[in-house]
mmCIF file of C-alpha atoms in Angstrom:
data_model
loop_
_atom_site.group_PDB
_atom_site.id
_atom_site.type_symbol
_atom_site.label_atom_id
_atom_site.label_comp_id
_atom_site.label_asym_id
_atom_site.label_seq_id
_atom_site.Cartn_x
_atom_site.Cartn_y
_atom_site.Cartn_z
ATOM 1 C CA MET E 1 -61.020 83.330 30.380
ATOM 2 C CA SER E 2 -62.792 86.262 32.000
ATOM 3 C CA SER E 3 -66.020 88.168 31.615
ATOM 4 C CA THR E 4 -67.061 91.798 31.574
ATOM 5 C CA PRO E 5 -70.637 93.149 31.682
ATOM 6 C CA THR E 6 -72.161 94.800 28.627
ATOM 7 C CA SER E 7 -74.536 97.762 28.602
ATOM 8 C CA GLY E 8 -77.471 95.381 28.299
ATOM 9 C CA GLY E 9 -76.497 93.525 31.454
ATOM 10 C CA GLU E 10 -75.352 90.392 29.654
ATOM 11 C CA VAL E 11 -71.922 89.002 30.444
ATOM 12 C CA PRO E 12 -69.967 87.923 27.348
ATOM 13 C CA GLU E 13 -67.221 85.371 27.613
ATOM 14 C CA GLN E 14 -63.776 86.817 27.083
ATOM 15 C CA ILE E 15 -60.724 84.862 25.931
ATOM 16 C CA ASP E 16 -57.273 86.412 26.081
ATOM 17 C CA VAL E 17 -54.845 85.273 23.392
ATOM 18 C CA PRO E 18 -51.217 85.866 24.474
ATOM 19 C CA ALA E 19 -48.826 87.371 21.949
ATOM 20 C CA GLY E 20 -47.488 84.639 19.690
ATOM 21 C CA TYR E 21 -50.028 82.003 20.768
ATOM 22 C CA GLY E 22 -53.436 80.723 19.701
ATOM 23 C CA ARG E 23 -56.757 79.904 21.331
ATOM 24 C CA ALA E 24 -59.857 78.076 20.090
ATOM 25 C CA PHE E 25 -63.504 78.337 21.098
ATOM 26 C CA ARG E 26 -66.917 76.984 20.127
ATOM 27 C CA VAL E 27 -69.725 79.103 18.688
ATOM 28 C CA ARG E 28 -73.333 78.307 17.852
ATOM 29 C CA ALA E 29 -75.041 79.186 14.586
ATOM 30 C CA GLY E 30 -76.120 82.818 14.867
ATOM 31 C CA GLN E 31 -73.708 83.639 17.676
ATOM 32 C CA GLN E 32 -71.436 86.654 17.274
ATOM 33 C CA PHE E 33 -67.846 87.029 18.371
ATOM 34 C CA GLU E 34 -65.283 89.807 18.233
ATOM 35 C CA ILE E 35 -61.556 89.727 17.563
ATOM 36 C CA ILE E 36 -60.044 92.673 19.433
ATOM 37 C CA ASP E 37 -56.599 94.143 18.864
ATOM 38 C CA VAL E 38 -55.632 95.000 22.430
ATOM 39 C CA GLU E 39 -52.598 97.233 21.796
ATOM 40 C CA GLY E 40 -52.914 97.984 18.078
ATOM 41 C CA GLU E 41 -50.877 97.056 14.983
ATOM 42 C CA GLN E 42 -51.376 93.306 15.490
ATOM 43 C CA VAL E 43 -52.483 90.671 12.983
ATOM 44 C CA ALA E 44 -54.859 87.906 14.031
ATOM 45 C CA ASP E 45 -55.101 84.756 11.945
ATOM 46 C CA LEU E 46 -58.389 82.839 11.952
ATOM 47 C CA CYS E 47 -59.457 79.370 10.884
ATOM 48 C CA ALA E 48 -62.566 77.305 11.655
ATOM 49 C CA VAL E 49 -64.060 73.820 11.357
ATOM 50 C CA ALA E 50 -67.672 72.710 11.473
ATOM 51 C CA ALA E 51 -68.592 71.521 14.965
ATOM 52 C CA GLU E 52 -70.486 68.431 13.802
ATOM 53 C CA SER E 53 -67.884 67.280 11.271
ATOM 54 C CA HIS E 54 -64.331 68.398 11.807
ATOM 55 C CA ASP E 55 -63.337 67.421 8.272
ATOM 56 C CA GLU E 56 -65.302 70.450 6.999
ATOM 57 C CA HIS E 57 -63.382 73.706 7.306
ATOM 58 C CA ILE E 58 -62.920 77.162 5.828
ATOM 59 C CA PHE E 59 -61.643 76.646 2.282
ATOM 60 C CA LEU E 60 -60.016 79.710 0.784
ATOM 61 C CA PRO E 61 -59.994 78.720 -2.916
ATOM 62 C CA VAL E 62 -63.789 78.348 -2.851
ATOM 63 C CA THR E 63 -64.167 81.545 -0.813
ATOM 64 C CA ARG E 64 -62.037 83.570 -3.219
ATOM 65 C CA LEU E 65 -63.993 82.184 -6.167
ATOM 66 C CA ALA E 66 -67.295 83.215 -4.572
ATOM 67 C CA LEU E 67 -66.009 86.669 -3.607
ATOM 68 C CA GLY E 68 -64.219 87.301 -6.877
ATOM 69 C CA ARG E 69 -61.233 88.750 -5.003
ATOM 70 C CA ALA E 70 -58.647 87.960 -2.335
ATOM 71 C CA GLU E 71 -59.621 90.729 0.101
ATOM 72 C CA PHE E 72 -62.141 89.921 2.820
ATOM 73 C CA ARG E 73 -64.545 92.796 3.500
ATOM 74 C CA HIS E 74 -67.529 93.890 5.576
ATOM 75 C CA GLY E 75 -70.478 91.594 4.870
ATOM 76 C CA ASP E 76 -68.389 88.839 3.256
ATOM 77 C CA VAL E 77 -68.862 85.159 4.097
ATOM 78 C CA LEU E 78 -66.108 82.571 4.477
ATOM 79 C CA LEU E 79 -67.112 79.305 2.803
ATOM 80 C CA THR E 80 -66.149 75.739 3.667
ATOM 81 C CA ASP E 81 -64.847 73.034 1.364
ATOM 82 C CA ARG E 82 -68.517 71.981 1.057
ATOM 83 C CA ARG E 83 -69.395 75.518 -0.068
ATOM 84 C CA ARG E 84 -71.370 76.318 3.081
ATOM 85 C CA GLY E 85 -71.039 79.648 4.828
ATOM 86 C CA ILE E 86 -69.329 79.211 8.190
ATOM 87 C CA VAL E 87 -68.630 82.784 9.426
ATOM 88 C CA ARG E 88 -69.579 86.261 8.196
ATOM 89 C CA LEU E 89 -67.738 89.526 8.844
ATOM 90 C CA ASP E 90 -70.363 91.928 10.214
ATOM 91 C CA ASP E 91 -68.436 94.881 11.606
ATOM 92 C CA ASP E 92 -65.113 96.006 10.229
ATOM 93 C CA PRO E 93 -63.597 99.313 11.387
ATOM 94 C CA VAL E 94 -60.262 98.772 9.635
ATOM 95 C CA GLY E 95 -60.932 97.076 6.285
ATOM 96 C CA THR E 96 -57.633 95.234 5.801
ATOM 97 C CA HIS E 97 -58.202 91.484 5.803
ATOM 98 C CA ASP E 98 -56.797 88.994 3.326
ATOM 99 C CA THR E 99 -57.374 85.421 2.126
ATOM 100 C CA LEU E 100 -54.291 85.133 -0.074
ATOM 101 C CA PHE E 101 -51.230 85.971 2.014
ATOM 102 C CA GLY E 102 -50.102 82.675 3.577
ATOM 103 C CA ILE E 103 -50.034 82.284 7.352
ATOM 104 C CA CYS E 104 -46.654 81.851 8.990
ATOM 105 C CA ASP E 105 -45.356 78.376 9.744
ATOM 106 C CA ARG E 106 -42.151 77.036 11.290
ATOM 107 C CA TYR E 107 -40.379 77.175 7.920
ATOM 108 C CA ARG E 108 -41.124 80.870 7.590
ATOM 109 C CA TYR E 109 -38.701 81.477 10.441
ATOM 110 C CA GLU E 110 -36.202 78.716 9.692
ATOM 111 C CA VAL E 111 -35.911 79.384 5.941
ATOM 112 C CA ASP E 112 -36.899 83.010 5.379
ATOM 113 C CA PHE E 113 -35.322 84.408 8.544
ATOM 114 C CA ALA E 114 -32.610 81.784 9.233
ATOM 115 C CA LEU E 115 -33.772 81.316 12.840
ATOM 116 C CA PRO E 116 -33.306 78.106 14.845
ATOM 117 C CA PRO E 117 -36.215 75.637 15.089
ATOM 118 C CA GLY E 118 -38.903 76.233 17.677
ATOM 119 C CA HIS E 119 -40.176 79.716 16.812
ATOM 120 C CA ARG E 120 -43.877 80.173 17.534
ATOM 121 C CA ASN E 121 -45.990 80.289 14.368
ATOM 122 C CA CYS E 122 -49.632 80.592 13.384
ATOM 123 C CA ARG E 123 -49.876 77.157 11.793
ATOM 124 C CA ASP E 124 -48.735 75.331 14.927
ATOM 125 C CA ASN E 125 -50.879 77.683 17.024
ATOM 126 C CA PHE E 126 -53.947 76.597 15.059
ATOM 127 C CA VAL E 127 -53.189 72.907 15.449
ATOM 128 C CA GLU E 128 -52.515 73.238 19.186
ATOM 129 C CA ALA E 129 -55.631 75.325 19.819
ATOM 130 C CA LEU E 130 -58.025 73.177 17.764
ATOM 131 C CA SER E 131 -56.610 69.986 19.275
ATOM 132 C CA ALA E 132 -57.408 71.366 22.737
ATOM 133 C CA GLU E 133 -61.058 71.589 21.604
ATOM 134 C CA GLY E 134 -61.165 67.958 20.468
ATOM 135 C CA VAL E 135 -60.266 68.415 16.789
ATOM 136 C CA SER E 136 -57.862 65.731 15.574
ATOM 137 C CA PRO E 137 -54.396 66.916 14.540
ATOM 138 C CA ALA E 138 -55.073 65.727 10.973
ATOM 139 C CA HIS E 139 -58.266 67.785 10.668
ATOM 140 C CA ALA E 140 -56.654 70.722 12.448
ATOM 141 C CA ASP E 141 -53.763 70.591 9.992
ATOM 142 C CA LEU E 142 -56.148 70.839 7.018
ATOM 143 C CA ALA E 143 -57.963 73.765 8.612
ATOM 144 C CA ALA E 144 -54.655 75.507 9.314
ATOM 145 C CA ASP E 145 -53.899 75.506 5.584
ATOM 146 C CA ASN E 146 -56.842 77.880 5.185
ATOM 147 C CA GLY E 147 -56.164 80.592 7.734
ATOM 148 C CA VAL E 148 -57.486 84.094 7.069
ATOM 149 C CA ASN E 149 -55.363 87.133 7.907
ATOM 150 C CA ILE E 150 -57.385 89.589 10.015
ATOM 151 C CA PHE E 151 -56.056 93.174 10.202
ATOM 152 C CA ILE E 152 -53.069 92.396 7.958
ATOM 153 C CA ASN E 153 -51.940 95.420 5.963
ATOM 154 C CA GLN E 154 -50.545 94.100 2.709
ATOM 155 C CA ARG E 155 -51.008 95.661 -0.699
ATOM 156 C CA ARG E 156 -50.105 94.787 -4.264
ATOM 157 C CA ASP E 157 -48.539 97.382 -6.500
ATOM 158 C CA GLU E 158 -49.100 97.880 -10.230
ATOM 159 C CA GLN E 159 -46.621 95.092 -10.958
ATOM 160 C CA GLY E 160 -48.544 92.725 -8.686
ATOM 161 C CA GLU E 161 -45.825 92.616 -6.038
ATOM 162 C CA PHE E 162 -46.726 92.353 -2.353
ATOM 163 C CA HIS E 163 -45.814 95.039 0.158
ATOM 164 C CA LEU E 164 -46.314 94.177 3.837
ATOM 165 C CA GLU E 165 -46.781 97.153 6.153
ATOM 166 C CA ALA E 166 -47.721 97.715 9.783
ATOM 167 C CA PRO E 167 -51.418 97.102 10.534
ATOM 168 C CA LEU E 168 -53.691 100.140 10.694
ATOM 169 C CA THR E 169 -55.438 99.017 13.871
ATOM 170 C CA ARG E 170 -55.454 101.141 17.002
ATOM 171 C CA PRO E 171 -55.794 99.784 20.549
ATOM 172 C CA GLY E 172 -59.247 98.302 21.041
ATOM 173 C CA ASP E 173 -60.207 98.034 17.365
ATOM 174 C CA ALA E 174 -62.418 94.989 16.833
ATOM 175 C CA ALA E 175 -63.760 92.935 13.941
ATOM 176 C CA ARG E 176 -67.152 91.351 14.652
ATOM 177 C CA PHE E 177 -68.222 88.059 13.092
ATOM 178 C CA THR E 178 -71.352 85.907 13.094
ATOM 179 C CA ALA E 179 -71.150 82.114 13.015
ATOM 180 C CA LEU E 180 -73.445 80.738 10.319
ATOM 181 C CA ILE E 181 -73.177 77.143 11.524
ATOM 182 C CA ASP E 182 -72.016 75.572 14.790
ATOM 183 C CA ALA E 183 -68.247 75.806 14.585
ATOM 184 C CA VAL E 184 -64.914 75.550 16.351
ATOM 185 C CA VAL E 185 -62.896 78.705 15.648
ATOM 186 C CA ALA E 186 -59.186 79.240 16.269
ATOM 187 C CA VAL E 187 -57.437 82.614 16.482
ATOM 188 C CA SER E 188 -53.666 83.144 16.517
ATOM 189 C CA ALA E 189 -51.969 86.346 17.661
ATOM 190 C CA CYS E 190 -49.304 86.244 14.956
ATOM 191 C CA PRO E 191 -45.797 85.912 16.467
ATOM 192 C CA GLU E 192 -43.831 87.470 13.600
ATOM 193 C CA SER E 193 -41.469 90.258 14.674
ATOM 194 C CA GLN E 194 -39.045 90.027 11.763
ATOM 195 C CA SER E 195 -41.136 92.206 9.421
ATOM 196 C CA ALA E 196 -43.685 95.021 9.586
ATOM 197 C CA CYS E 197 -46.480 92.429 9.873
ATOM 198 C CA ASN E 198 -47.225 93.219 13.527
ATOM 199 C CA GLY E 199 -45.537 96.577 13.670
ATOM 200 C CA GLY E 200 -42.343 94.691 14.515
ATOM 201 C CA ARG E 201 -43.621 93.688 17.968
ATOM 202 C CA PRO E 202 -46.205 90.920 18.493
ATOM 203 C CA THR E 203 -48.870 91.769 21.071
ATOM 204 C CA PRO E 204 -51.952 90.024 22.524
ATOM 205 C CA MET E 205 -55.408 89.696 21.032
ATOM 206 C CA ARG E 206 -58.730 89.262 22.787
ATOM 207 C CA ILE E 207 -61.857 87.324 21.838
ATOM 208 C CA ARG E 208 -65.335 88.256 23.059
ATOM 209 C CA LEU E 209 -68.147 85.737 22.625
ATOM 210 C CA LEU E 210 -71.406 87.686 22.447
#
């Protein structure tokens, strides 16, 4: 972790997320944080649990029902399995976030890409990162099922088929969120290089706690 001064003199906490890995952090209700694409064309996956009760987490079926769509846009709130708002997207320079496209797991690489076991993946990244912040593996595993794709550039055509393309982010583009309750948030710098998901080359992300 490192810090850099802001124009107001405050020093936000900065967390670097290496390419292909995940990191978790704690936020208070009302606190903002940014997910920054350091080099551009990189997807970040995000999940979160309530700080006071780790069995409460972002729940995408409820969120999609409340939003009436799968896309996650400026001003939208991610809801938990108890239908409470946990984080809100406040600043969105890119506009390509998704709650439907599944996060990558170990089987994505073993089955879809015929790679040997052991490839980094967002699901394991979530479990590792949340566990480091005191969340049990069982609760982390449930939260990982409900990861949101930040900056992903996927579209559906008139036949409803998915098309995954390189993200539209440029170096330094950031999505800003506000925590609505005390929470533990995990972010994964997606490790997929076998498709256009990350422009074919996974790169780091950065978190700023404001």
